[in-house]
Amino acid sequence: MSTRAQAALAALFFAFVFVYAGARTYRAFTALGTASDTGWSLRQAGTRALISQVRSGVDDAGLQPGDEVIAIDGRQVRGNAAAASQLAQQIKPDVPYTLLVVRDGQPLQFVLRTKPLSLASIVLIEAAYIVIPTVFLITGLAVFLLRRSDKQALLMALMFGMFVGVPGALVATYPEAPAWLTGVTLLTQVVSLFFWPVFFHFFLIFPEPSPLVRRYPRIEYYLYAPHVLTIFPYLTIVNILAALAPEKTASFREAYSPFNLVSVIVMVLYIAGGLLSLVINYRQASRPSKRKMRVIVAGSLAGFVPFFLLLGSAFLVDLQKAVPGLFQWFVLLAFAAFPLFPLSFAYAIVRHQVIPVRLILRRSVRYVLIARGFIIVQAVVVFAVLSFLLTGTRIAAIDKLGVRADIVATMLATAVAIGLLTLLNQRVMPVIDRRFFRGAYDAQQVLTDLGQEMRKVKHAGHLLELAVAKIQDALHPENVTIFLRDVSTGNFNAAISSTLNEDRVRTSERASGLSMPGDGVVIERLRRSSLPLNVDRQRLKQWGFGPGDRSPATEPRSGERATMDRLRSSLLLAVATKDEVLGIISLGRRLGDLPYSREDRQLLVAVSLQMALAIQNAELVRQITEEERLQRELEIATSVQRRLFPERPPKLRRLDLSGVCHPARGVGGDYYDFIVLDADKIGIAVADVAGKGISAALLMSTIQASLRSQAPAVNGRLTELVSSMNELLHRSTDASSYATFFYAQFDEETAVLTYVNAGHNPPLLVRGSGSTRTLGVGQAAGAGFEALNAAEAQAQRVEPGVHLLTTGGPVIGAFSNCVYEQETIELRATDLLIAYTDGVTEALNAKGEEFGEGRLREIVSNSADLSAHDLSAKIVESVRAWCGDTPQHDDLTLVVMKVK
């Protein structure tokens, strides 16, 4: 059965019980004014109503215990002790009446006189018919209204409600009443017969399922079987006969008397089983649960132990017959002790906030006084005032003042009433707001404080501690755990967990080991719901996290199940923006089992939205901080890299040198260098490392260090230098790390240039005479790379006076054991060498067009008369003019060498 259907049936039952209890209370109040003490008591003995006790004042009339009552004042009551007692109590005090009895088979008639009820009798009647049913009904109805969706609360409410109808169902007496009221009474008492299995069922799962239920879950259904087979059919038939054919009730009881005995035994077993389960659950409960249950256990035992003593005395020794006076005291004690049972629950509800009494009071006052409720009160008051003034002798006195005096009086009275009510409204409503709406104001204050504090948050840790503290201060959950998303894995890892004990002492810690998969059931549910999710046993079972759910289909979710088991969560909600879930908030049960109200959920949703914004802001702050840190590191790296470049070109007799490097990202992988060697020689290097940024700059520094350490010792054997650098780079980096490299040595004495080009953009050699004299091509020994054809390695003539220097081999760092060649060229005055990286020729304009080698050659040819520095500046200026506003996408490096 669905939860909604269960709640609907329970509501219908409470409606019937309310009418039933009202009718009984009315009859009880009426009896207190008219009932009397007959001086004798009755007991049911099979099909006979026998005198059980004769009190002082009546015993001298000759009436004896054991006499069978036949009629009272001529009305037949034979065989029905309850009906006889009720009829006798309706006789007014100090009124004579006739009592017809049978003794030893002989009819006897007595004329007796009633007395007023004693104080003890009045207390007994009030307790039996007014106080006890009222306490049970109010407690059960409050529990049902506040927690009708909770299984334990629903069973508790039904148990208390059924207790109101159980006494009538056992006695099975139906006074004269309209047919509809008799039907309500019959239905209520029949349904109330389920009190005993509901009592047992409730204590089997209160405050937590007993070991028996955890091991055998189906026992919750099977425990109703003995009731359905014994108590229910027997007493249902008895009640139907008592309502429709009361004359047949006694004969039916006599014919099926064994069922009566079996029913009593089953009732006792149900009560004993429930109390035993309560004691076992109490002994196994945690310390906080024991504090809540202590009074309940004591009250339940105190309320039912006298009942057991009464049953034992009635069935074992027939105390009612043996010692009627003592039996009456047992009855009085049992009735007086019964209220301890519901009162113990009421105390636990108020003391430990099992049910939110203050919350229901606050809501009730809100519903009455807000939404025009106060206007209704004002209208009623005004109507009452006008009714008083304009009726009776007062309106006659007003009419004597004039024809229209009643109209004027009405207007004045209305104005005065409204004025007084307005003043009352101004004074009373603030008091009501402070007293009953404090929770709403506190919630608003929580949001305000949280918003102000979160503006100051710079990291997630402080944010989480702040949010947890505010939630626990406002709602008092037993535990709060917050998960944050791990961007790298997509999972949600517990970042903080905080517990709160009964004394409101908070213990917070950085959580570890708890994780929610990003593609798990919980996250998927939270993504689909913008509201907090209740977590209970039924919902966990639906999610596949039930206690016995270990099927192969749910095994992949074992980690998620373990996390849910450890959380002991009662409420889950997402910390989310419009597009993504950033975290999860898990809240345990509120201290005292106080339920999360609609206002609580609204507060939590508002807090989660603030947290989501704060987390995003904190992430932006972190990114900005990280960017600032990287920017500082980049500035340091840029400064370091600048020191790797020549501070200025060396001053030489035969050469005019210039070199520039403009990284695209502050630091880059382009490299140029001038290395002054012995014997009037200088080394010129240009390199372009694969990639950009810091990683390329680090590789470039390796090349620079290797070159500067080996160049002075090569003595013209450039191929050995490049081969050594290739092997070093290949061993120290992966296959994706390589560099194009051009290295040349110029001898000032002989004006000879020797170079090796390792996969680099061919430098341009511009000769004033338009011819090139190649002195020779040399090859470095090595395996794995075939020698280049000497003819193809010759300097290529592209146009008059411009040659490309291509002799060499593959890029360095990509392969091992590479073979390189070097070429030697004799230079003359005014010859130009322009070595560059692809950042020059591949520079893009706004249309995506490259600057190209053609434009570079054209600029060099047209500006050959410029100095090395001026030519270098002109080339850079031309490239930037070509790019315009297009951002530089690659490092730009250029070396110009001009022979004097």
Coordinates of N, CA and C in Angstrom, one line a residue, residues 481-559:
T481 N 27.9 16.3 6.4 CA 29.1 16.0 5.6 C 28.9 16.7 4.3
I482 N 30.0 17.3 3.8 CA 29.9 18.0 2.5 C 30.9 17.4 1.6
F483 N 30.5 17.1 0.4 CA 31.3 16.5 -0.7 C 31.5 17.6 -1.7
L484 N 32.7 17.6 -2.3 CA 33.1 18.5 -3.4 C 33.5 17.7 -4.6
R485 N 33.3 18.2 -5.8 CA 33.6 17.5 -7.0 C 35.1 17.6 -7.3
D486 N 35.7 16.5 -7.6 CA 37.1 16.4 -8.1 C 37.1 16.6 -9.6
V487 N 37.6 17.7 -10.1 CA 37.5 18.0 -11.5 C 38.2 17.0 -12.3
S488 N 39.3 16.4 -11.8 CA 40.1 15.5 -12.6 C 39.3 14.2 -12.8
T489 N 38.6 13.7 -11.8 CA 38.0 12.4 -11.9 C 36.5 12.5 -12.1
G490 N 35.9 13.6 -11.7 CA 34.4 13.7 -11.8 C 33.7 13.2 -10.6
N491 N 34.4 12.5 -9.6 CA 33.8 12.0 -8.4 C 33.7 13.1 -7.4
F492 N 32.8 12.8 -6.4 CA 32.6 13.7 -5.3 C 33.2 13.2 -4.0
N493 N 34.2 13.8 -3.5 CA 35.0 13.4 -2.3 C 34.6 14.2 -1.1
A494 N 34.4 13.5 0.0 CA 34.1 14.2 1.3 C 35.2 15.2 1.7
A495 N 34.8 16.4 1.9 CA 35.8 17.5 2.2 C 35.8 17.8 3.7
I496 N 34.6 17.7 4.4 CA 34.5 18.0 5.8 C 33.3 17.2 6.4
S497 N 33.4 16.8 7.6 CA 32.4 16.1 8.3 C 32.3 16.7 9.7
S498 N 31.1 16.9 10.2 CA 30.9 17.5 11.5 C 29.8 16.8 12.3
T499 N 30.0 16.4 13.5 CA 28.9 15.8 14.3 C 28.5 16.7 15.5
L500 N 27.3 16.5 15.9 CA 26.7 17.3 17.0 C 26.1 16.4 18.0
N501 N 26.5 16.4 19.3 CA 26.0 15.5 20.3 C 24.8 16.2 21.0
E502 N 24.2 15.5 22.0 CA 23.0 16.0 22.6 C 23.2 17.3 23.4
D503 N 24.5 17.5 23.8 CA 24.8 18.7 24.5 C 25.2 19.9 23.6
R504 N 24.9 19.7 22.3 CA 25.2 20.8 21.3 C 26.7 21.0 21.1
V505 N 27.5 20.0 21.4 CA 29.0 20.2 21.3 C 29.3 19.7 19.9
R506 N 30.0 20.5 19.1 CA 30.3 20.2 17.7 C 31.7 19.6 17.6
T507 N 31.9 18.6 16.8 CA 33.2 18.0 16.5 C 33.3 18.0 14.9
S508 N 34.3 18.8 14.4 CA 34.5 18.8 13.0 C 35.8 18.2 12.6
E509 N 35.9 17.7 11.4 CA 37.2 17.1 11.0 C 37.2 17.0 9.5
R510 N 38.4 17.0 8.9 CA 38.5 16.8 7.5 C 38.2 15.4 7.1
A511 N 37.2 15.2 6.3 CA 36.8 13.8 6.0 C 37.7 13.2 5.0
S512 N 37.9 11.9 5.1 CA 38.7 11.2 4.1 C 38.1 9.8 4.0
G513 N 38.3 9.2 2.8 CA 37.8 7.9 2.5 C 36.3 7.8 2.1
L514 N 35.6 8.9 2.1 CA 34.2 8.9 1.7 C 34.2 9.5 0.3
S515 N 33.5 8.8 -0.6 CA 33.5 9.3 -2.0 C 32.2 8.9 -2.7
M516 N 31.6 9.7 -3.5 CA 30.4 9.4 -4.3 C 30.8 9.4 -5.8
P517 N 30.6 8.4 -6.5 CA 30.9 8.4 -7.9 C 30.1 9.4 -8.7
G518 N 30.7 10.1 -9.6 CA 30.0 11.1 -10.4 C 28.9 10.6 -11.3
D519 N 29.0 9.3 -11.6 CA 27.9 8.7 -12.4 C 27.1 7.7 -11.6
G520 N 27.1 7.9 -10.3 CA 26.3 7.0 -9.4 C 24.8 7.4 -9.3
V521 N 24.1 6.5 -8.5 CA 22.7 6.7 -8.4 C 22.3 8.0 -7.7
V522 N 23.1 8.3 -6.6 CA 22.8 9.5 -5.8 C 22.9 10.8 -6.6
I523 N 24.1 10.9 -7.3 CA 24.3 12.1 -8.1 C 23.3 12.2 -9.1
E524 N 22.9 11.1 -9.8 CA 21.9 11.2 -10.8 C 20.5 11.7 -10.3
R525 N 20.2 11.2 -9.1 CA 18.9 11.6 -8.4 C 19.0 13.1 -8.1
L526 N 20.1 13.6 -7.6 CA 20.3 15.0 -7.2 C 20.3 15.9 -8.5
R527 N 20.8 15.4 -9.6 CA 20.8 16.2 -10.8 C 19.4 16.4 -11.3
R528 N 18.5 15.4 -11.1 CA 17.1 15.5 -11.6 C 16.2 16.3 -10.6
S529 N 16.7 16.5 -9.4 CA 15.8 17.2 -8.4 C 16.5 18.4 -7.9
S530 N 15.7 19.5 -7.9 CA 16.2 20.8 -7.4 C 15.9 20.9 -5.9
L531 N 15.2 19.9 -5.3 CA 14.8 20.0 -3.9 C 15.6 18.9 -3.1
P532 N 15.7 19.1 -1.8 CA 16.4 18.1 -1.0 C 15.6 16.8 -1.1
L533 N 16.4 15.7 -1.0 CA 15.9 14.3 -1.0 C 15.8 13.7 0.3
N534 N 14.7 13.2 0.7 CA 14.6 12.5 2.0 C 15.3 11.1 1.8
V535 N 16.0 10.7 2.8 CA 16.7 9.4 2.8 C 16.1 8.5 3.9
D536 N 15.4 7.5 3.5 CA 14.9 6.5 4.5 C 15.1 5.1 4.0
R537 N 14.7 4.1 4.8 CA 15.0 2.7 4.3 C 14.3 2.4 3.0
Q538 N 13.1 2.9 2.9 CA 12.3 2.6 1.6 C 13.0 3.2 0.4
R539 N 13.5 4.4 0.6 CA 14.1 5.1 -0.6 C 15.5 4.4 -0.9
L540 N 16.2 4.1 0.2 CA 17.5 3.4 -0.1 C 17.3 2.0 -0.8
K541 N 16.2 1.4 -0.4 CA 15.9 0.1 -1.1 C 15.6 0.3 -2.5
Q542 N 14.9 1.4 -2.9 CA 14.6 1.8 -4.2 C 15.9 2.1 -5.0
W543 N 16.8 2.7 -4.4 CA 18.1 3.0 -5.0 C 19.1 1.8 -5.1
G544 N 18.7 0.7 -4.5 CA 19.5 -0.5 -4.5 C 20.5 -0.6 -3.4
F545 N 20.2 0.2 -2.3 CA 21.1 0.2 -1.1 C 20.5 -0.5 0.1
G546 N 19.5 -1.3 -0.2 CA 18.8 -2.0 0.9 C 19.7 -2.9 1.7
P547 N 19.3 -3.3 2.9 CA 20.2 -4.2 3.7 C 20.5 -5.5 3.1
G548 N 19.6 -6.1 2.3 CA 19.8 -7.4 1.7 C 20.1 -7.3 0.2
D549 N 20.3 -6.1 -0.3 CA 20.5 -5.9 -1.8 C 21.9 -6.1 -2.1
R550 N 22.3 -7.3 -2.5 CA 23.7 -7.6 -2.9 C 23.7 -8.4 -4.2
S551 N 22.9 -8.0 -5.1 CA 22.8 -8.7 -6.4 C 23.9 -8.3 -7.3
P552 N 24.3 -9.2 -8.3 CA 25.3 -8.8 -9.2 C 25.1 -7.5 -9.9
A553 N 23.8 -7.1 -10.1 CA 23.5 -5.9 -10.8 C 23.9 -4.7 -10.0
T554 N 23.8 -4.8 -8.7 CA 24.2 -3.7 -7.8 C 25.6 -3.7 -7.3
E555 N 26.3 -4.8 -7.6 CA 27.7 -4.9 -7.1 C 28.6 -3.7 -7.5
P556 N 28.5 -3.2 -8.7 CA 29.4 -2.1 -9.1 C 29.1 -0.9 -8.2
R557 N 28.0 -0.8 -7.5 CA 27.7 0.3 -6.7 C 28.1 0.1 -5.2
S558 N 28.9 -0.9 -5.0 CA 29.2 -1.3 -3.6 C 29.9 -0.2 -2.9
G559 N 30.8 0.6 -3.5 CA 31.4 1.7 -2.9 C 30.5 2.8 -2.5

